[in-house]
């Protein structure tokens, strides 16, 4: 988490006195650790906690990294994940998308990226998630396709 946050700061603009504009707080670092290490993979936090400007880019950078420990945590005992789905309130969509492009896609960790700004786009028959055949649909109840 610390190395990830240090790398995140390197891409920040600096103020007139040479300080980074955005530096992850201890609370944000703890929330990121909870997201990466917890058994569940669905998380909420209070409004105004820096999820769009800090947590989202850090989470994406962790997901796109080659850090085996991070990927082991994200697998949560299962297979390695190849898809990261982040649900963002509509009023934050533009800012969240800008953060993803600014911090993640410009770093070129992987060859192919897809950013969908509409959850229903994931239902399109041409969208493949994690090697599943195009058009596959999944239910939340663990039932099948």
PDB file of C-alpha atoms in Angstrom:
ATOM      1  CA  UNK A   1       0.000   0.000   0.000  1.00  0.00           C
ATOM      2  CA  UNK A   2       2.795   2.405   0.910  1.00  0.00           C
ATOM      3  CA  UNK A   3       4.705   1.821  -2.352  1.00  0.00           C
ATOM      4  CA  UNK A   4       1.496   2.162  -4.327  1.00  0.00           C
ATOM      5  CA  UNK A   5       0.748   5.486  -2.608  1.00  0.00           C
ATOM      6  CA  UNK A   6       4.290   6.750  -3.200  1.00  0.00           C
ATOM      7  CA  UNK A   7       3.979   5.930  -6.893  1.00  0.00           C
ATOM      8  CA  UNK A   8       0.579   7.630  -6.998  1.00  0.00           C
ATOM      9  CA  UNK A   9       2.088  10.830  -5.570  1.00  0.00           C
ATOM     10  CA  UNK A  10       4.752  10.939  -8.275  1.00  0.00           C
ATOM     11  CA  UNK A  11       2.057  11.583 -10.866  1.00  0.00           C
ATOM     12  CA  UNK A  12       0.524  14.466  -8.917  1.00  0.00           C
ATOM     13  CA  UNK A  13       0.941  18.090  -9.766  1.00  0.00           C
ATOM     14  CA  UNK A  14       2.911  20.024  -7.216  1.00  0.00           C
ATOM     15  CA  UNK A  15       1.908  23.158  -5.391  1.00  0.00           C
ATOM     16  CA  UNK A  16       4.021  26.320  -5.423  1.00  0.00           C
ATOM     17  CA  UNK A  17       5.943  25.102  -2.382  1.00  0.00           C
ATOM     18  CA  UNK A  18       6.824  21.754  -4.040  1.00  0.00           C
ATOM     19  CA  UNK A  19       4.304  19.594  -2.177  1.00  0.00           C
ATOM     20  CA  UNK A  20       2.116  17.079  -4.006  1.00  0.00           C
ATOM     21  CA  UNK A  21      -1.467  18.265  -4.498  1.00  0.00           C
ATOM     22  CA  UNK A  22      -3.020  14.955  -3.438  1.00  0.00           C
ATOM     23  CA  UNK A  23      -1.421  12.697  -0.849  1.00  0.00           C
ATOM     24  CA  UNK A  24      -3.357   9.629   0.354  1.00  0.00           C
ATOM     25  CA  UNK A  25      -4.324   9.892   4.011  1.00  0.00           C
ATOM     26  CA  UNK A  26      -3.925   7.067   6.532  1.00  0.00           C
ATOM     27  CA  UNK A  27      -7.694   6.544   6.437  1.00  0.00           C
ATOM     28  CA  UNK A  28      -7.626   6.217   2.628  1.00  0.00           C
ATOM     29  CA  UNK A  29      -4.707   3.778   2.830  1.00  0.00           C
ATOM     30  CA  UNK A  30      -6.638   1.681   5.359  1.00  0.00           C
ATOM     31  CA  UNK A  31      -9.714   1.662   3.115  1.00  0.00           C
ATOM     32  CA  UNK A  32      -7.605   0.587   0.128  1.00  0.00           C
ATOM     33  CA  UNK A  33      -6.040  -2.194   2.218  1.00  0.00           C
ATOM     34  CA  UNK A  34      -9.544  -3.308   3.198  1.00  0.00           C
ATOM     35  CA  UNK A  35     -10.633  -3.399  -0.450  1.00  0.00           C
ATOM     36  CA  UNK A  36      -7.581  -5.387  -1.495  1.00  0.00           C
ATOM     37  CA  UNK A  37      -7.429  -7.801   1.455  1.00  0.00           C
ATOM     38  CA  UNK A  38     -10.981  -8.356   2.700  1.00  0.00           C
ATOM     39  CA  UNK A  39     -12.888 -11.544   1.969  1.00  0.00           C
ATOM     40  CA  UNK A  40     -15.788  -9.660   0.409  1.00  0.00           C
ATOM     41  CA  UNK A  41     -15.300  -7.665  -2.752  1.00  0.00           C
ATOM     42  CA  UNK A  42     -18.045  -5.067  -2.389  1.00  0.00           C
ATOM     43  CA  UNK A  43     -17.245  -2.001  -0.280  1.00  0.00           C
ATOM     44  CA  UNK A  44     -18.849   1.270   0.744  1.00  0.00           C
ATOM     45  CA  UNK A  45     -17.429   4.287   2.499  1.00  0.00           C
ATOM     46  CA  UNK A  46     -18.723   7.673   3.523  1.00  0.00           C
ATOM     47  CA  UNK A  47     -19.276  10.520   1.081  1.00  0.00           C
ATOM     48  CA  UNK A  48     -16.266  12.767   0.567  1.00  0.00           C
ATOM     49  CA  UNK A  49     -13.632  10.209   1.523  1.00  0.00           C
ATOM     50  CA  UNK A  50     -11.611  10.607  -1.678  1.00  0.00           C
ATOM     51  CA  UNK A  51     -12.769   7.501  -3.500  1.00  0.00           C
ATOM     52  CA  UNK A  52     -12.797   9.090  -6.956  1.00  0.00           C
ATOM     53  CA  UNK A  53      -9.577  11.076  -6.726  1.00  0.00           C
ATOM     54  CA  UNK A  54      -7.501   8.682  -4.591  1.00  0.00           C
ATOM     55  CA  UNK A  55      -8.977   5.209  -4.044  1.00  0.00           C
ATOM     56  CA  UNK A  56     -10.124   4.580  -7.641  1.00  0.00           C
ATOM     57  CA  UNK A  57      -6.745   5.364  -9.259  1.00  0.00           C
ATOM     58  CA  UNK A  58      -4.877   3.406  -6.580  1.00  0.00           C
ATOM     59  CA  UNK A  59      -7.174   0.409  -6.971  1.00  0.00           C
ATOM     60  CA  UNK A  60      -6.795   0.476 -10.745  1.00  0.00           C
ATOM     61  CA  UNK A  61      -3.021   0.800 -10.508  1.00  0.00           C
ATOM     62  CA  UNK A  62      -2.895  -2.155  -8.111  1.00  0.00           C
ATOM     63  CA  UNK A  63      -5.097  -4.221 -10.426  1.00  0.00           C
ATOM     64  CA  UNK A  64      -2.980  -3.375 -13.480  1.00  0.00           C
ATOM     65  CA  UNK A  65       0.329  -3.971 -11.707  1.00  0.00           C
ATOM     66  CA  UNK A  66       2.444  -7.110 -11.934  1.00  0.00           C
ATOM     67  CA  UNK A  67       2.557  -7.393  -8.125  1.00  0.00           C
ATOM     68  CA  UNK A  68       1.810 -11.060  -7.411  1.00  0.00           C
ATOM     69  CA  UNK A  69       0.810 -10.404  -3.790  1.00  0.00           C
ATOM     70  CA  UNK A  70      -1.856  -7.922  -4.887  1.00  0.00           C
ATOM     71  CA  UNK A  71      -3.251 -10.348  -7.450  1.00  0.00           C
ATOM     72  CA  UNK A  72      -3.282 -13.134  -4.884  1.00  0.00           C
ATOM     73  CA  UNK A  73      -5.330 -10.905  -2.568  1.00  0.00           C
ATOM     74  CA  UNK A  74      -7.709  -9.875  -5.347  1.00  0.00           C
ATOM     75  CA  UNK A  75      -8.253 -13.535  -6.300  1.00  0.00           C
ATOM     76  CA  UNK A  76      -9.645 -14.123  -2.790  1.00  0.00           C
ATOM     77  CA  UNK A  77      -8.715 -17.794  -2.941  1.00  0.00           C
ATOM     78  CA  UNK A  78     -10.001 -18.268  -6.486  1.00  0.00           C
ATOM     79  CA  UNK A  79      -8.629 -17.694  -9.947  1.00  0.00           C
ATOM     80  CA  UNK A  80      -6.652 -14.616 -10.934  1.00  0.00           C
ATOM     81  CA  UNK A  81      -8.973 -11.763 -11.891  1.00  0.00           C
ATOM     82  CA  UNK A  82      -8.793 -10.231 -15.361  1.00  0.00           C
ATOM     83  CA  UNK A  83     -11.691  -7.799 -15.031  1.00  0.00           C
ATOM     84  CA  UNK A  84     -12.161  -4.972 -12.540  1.00  0.00           C
ATOM     85  CA  UNK A  85     -15.687  -3.594 -12.234  1.00  0.00           C
ATOM     86  CA  UNK A  86     -16.097  -0.345 -10.322  1.00  0.00           C
ATOM     87  CA  UNK A  87     -19.566   1.103  -9.861  1.00  0.00           C
ATOM     88  CA  UNK A  88     -19.544   4.887  -9.678  1.00  0.00           C
ATOM     89  CA  UNK A  89     -22.515   7.204  -9.059  1.00  0.00           C
ATOM     90  CA  UNK A  90     -23.559   8.927 -12.262  1.00  0.00           C
ATOM     91  CA  UNK A  91     -22.683  12.410 -11.012  1.00  0.00           C
ATOM     92  CA  UNK A  92     -19.058  11.258 -10.498  1.00  0.00           C
ATOM     93  CA  UNK A  93     -18.745   9.358 -13.765  1.00  0.00           C
ATOM     94  CA  UNK A  94     -16.870  12.050 -15.708  1.00  0.00           C
ATOM     95  CA  UNK A  95     -14.353  12.612 -12.915  1.00  0.00           C
ATOM     96  CA  UNK A  96     -13.875   8.878 -12.295  1.00  0.00           C
ATOM     97  CA  UNK A  97     -13.313   8.198 -15.969  1.00  0.00           C
ATOM     98  CA  UNK A  98     -10.745  11.029 -16.128  1.00  0.00           C
ATOM     99  CA  UNK A  99      -8.914   9.565 -13.146  1.00  0.00           C
ATOM    100  CA  UNK A 100      -8.764   6.111 -14.724  1.00  0.00           C
ATOM    101  CA  UNK A 101      -7.378   7.485 -17.968  1.00  0.00           C
ATOM    102  CA  UNK A 102      -4.941   9.820 -16.229  1.00  0.00           C
ATOM    103  CA  UNK A 103      -3.420   7.399 -13.753  1.00  0.00           C
ATOM    104  CA  UNK A 104      -3.896   3.985 -15.266  1.00  0.00           C
ATOM    105  CA  UNK A 105      -4.134   3.949 -19.001  1.00  0.00           C
ATOM    106  CA  UNK A 106      -1.255   6.367 -19.476  1.00  0.00           C
ATOM    107  CA  UNK A 107       1.011   4.040 -17.486  1.00  0.00           C
ATOM    108  CA  UNK A 108       0.583   1.317 -20.122  1.00  0.00           C
ATOM    109  CA  UNK A 109       0.628  -1.704 -17.797  1.00  0.00           C
ATOM    110  CA  UNK A 110      -1.331  -3.841 -20.226  1.00  0.00           C
ATOM    111  CA  UNK A 111      -1.962  -3.827 -23.945  1.00  0.00           C
ATOM    112  CA  UNK A 112      -5.742  -3.664 -23.967  1.00  0.00           C
ATOM    113  CA  UNK A 113      -8.139  -1.588 -21.881  1.00  0.00           C
ATOM    114  CA  UNK A 114     -11.856  -1.148 -22.037  1.00  0.00           C
ATOM    115  CA  UNK A 115     -13.680   1.465 -20.017  1.00  0.00           C
ATOM    116  CA  UNK A 116     -17.469   1.275 -20.112  1.00  0.00           C
ATOM    117  CA  UNK A 117     -19.424   4.217 -18.821  1.00  0.00           C
ATOM    118  CA  UNK A 118     -22.713   2.369 -18.799  1.00  0.00           C
ATOM    119  CA  UNK A 119     -23.243  -0.806 -16.765  1.00  0.00           C
ATOM    120  CA  UNK A 120     -25.667  -2.057 -19.394  1.00  0.00           C
ATOM    121  CA  UNK A 121     -22.842  -2.041 -21.943  1.00  0.00           C
ATOM    122  CA  UNK A 122     -21.492  -5.075 -20.087  1.00  0.00           C
ATOM    123  CA  UNK A 123     -24.541  -7.028 -21.228  1.00  0.00           C
ATOM    124  CA  UNK A 124     -23.737  -6.489 -24.914  1.00  0.00           C
ATOM    125  CA  UNK A 125     -23.005  -9.692 -26.807  1.00  0.00           C
ATOM    126  CA  UNK A 126     -19.578  -8.434 -27.931  1.00  0.00           C
ATOM    127  CA  UNK A 127     -18.327  -7.807 -24.380  1.00  0.00           C
ATOM    128  CA  UNK A 128     -16.246 -10.664 -22.992  1.00  0.00           C
ATOM    129  CA  UNK A 129     -15.397 -10.709 -19.312  1.00  0.00           C
ATOM    130  CA  UNK A 130     -12.721 -13.039 -18.011  1.00  0.00           C
ATOM    131  CA  UNK A 131     -12.641 -15.380 -20.986  1.00  0.00           C
ATOM    132  CA  UNK A 132     -16.367 -16.149 -20.959  1.00  0.00           C
ATOM    133  CA  UNK A 133     -18.042 -16.486 -24.361  1.00  0.00           C
ATOM    134  CA  UNK A 134     -19.553 -13.289 -25.762  1.00  0.00           C
ATOM    135  CA  UNK A 135     -23.081 -12.689 -24.550  1.00  0.00           C
ATOM    136  CA  UNK A 136     -22.735 -14.842 -21.399  1.00  0.00           C
ATOM    137  CA  UNK A 137     -24.935 -13.653 -18.573  1.00  0.00           C
ATOM    138  CA  UNK A 138     -24.403 -14.434 -14.903  1.00  0.00           C
ATOM    139  CA  UNK A 139     -26.751 -14.340 -11.965  1.00  0.00           C
ATOM    140  CA  UNK A 140     -25.754 -13.153  -8.508  1.00  0.00           C
ATOM    141  CA  UNK A 141     -27.145 -16.244  -6.797  1.00  0.00           C
ATOM    142  CA  UNK A 142     -24.300 -18.477  -7.983  1.00  0.00           C
ATOM    143  CA  UNK A 143     -26.729 -20.140 -10.361  1.00  0.00           C
ATOM    144  CA  UNK A 144     -25.086 -20.334 -13.791  1.00  0.00           C
ATOM    145  CA  UNK A 145     -25.339 -18.293 -16.867  1.00  0.00           C
TER     146      UNK A 145
END
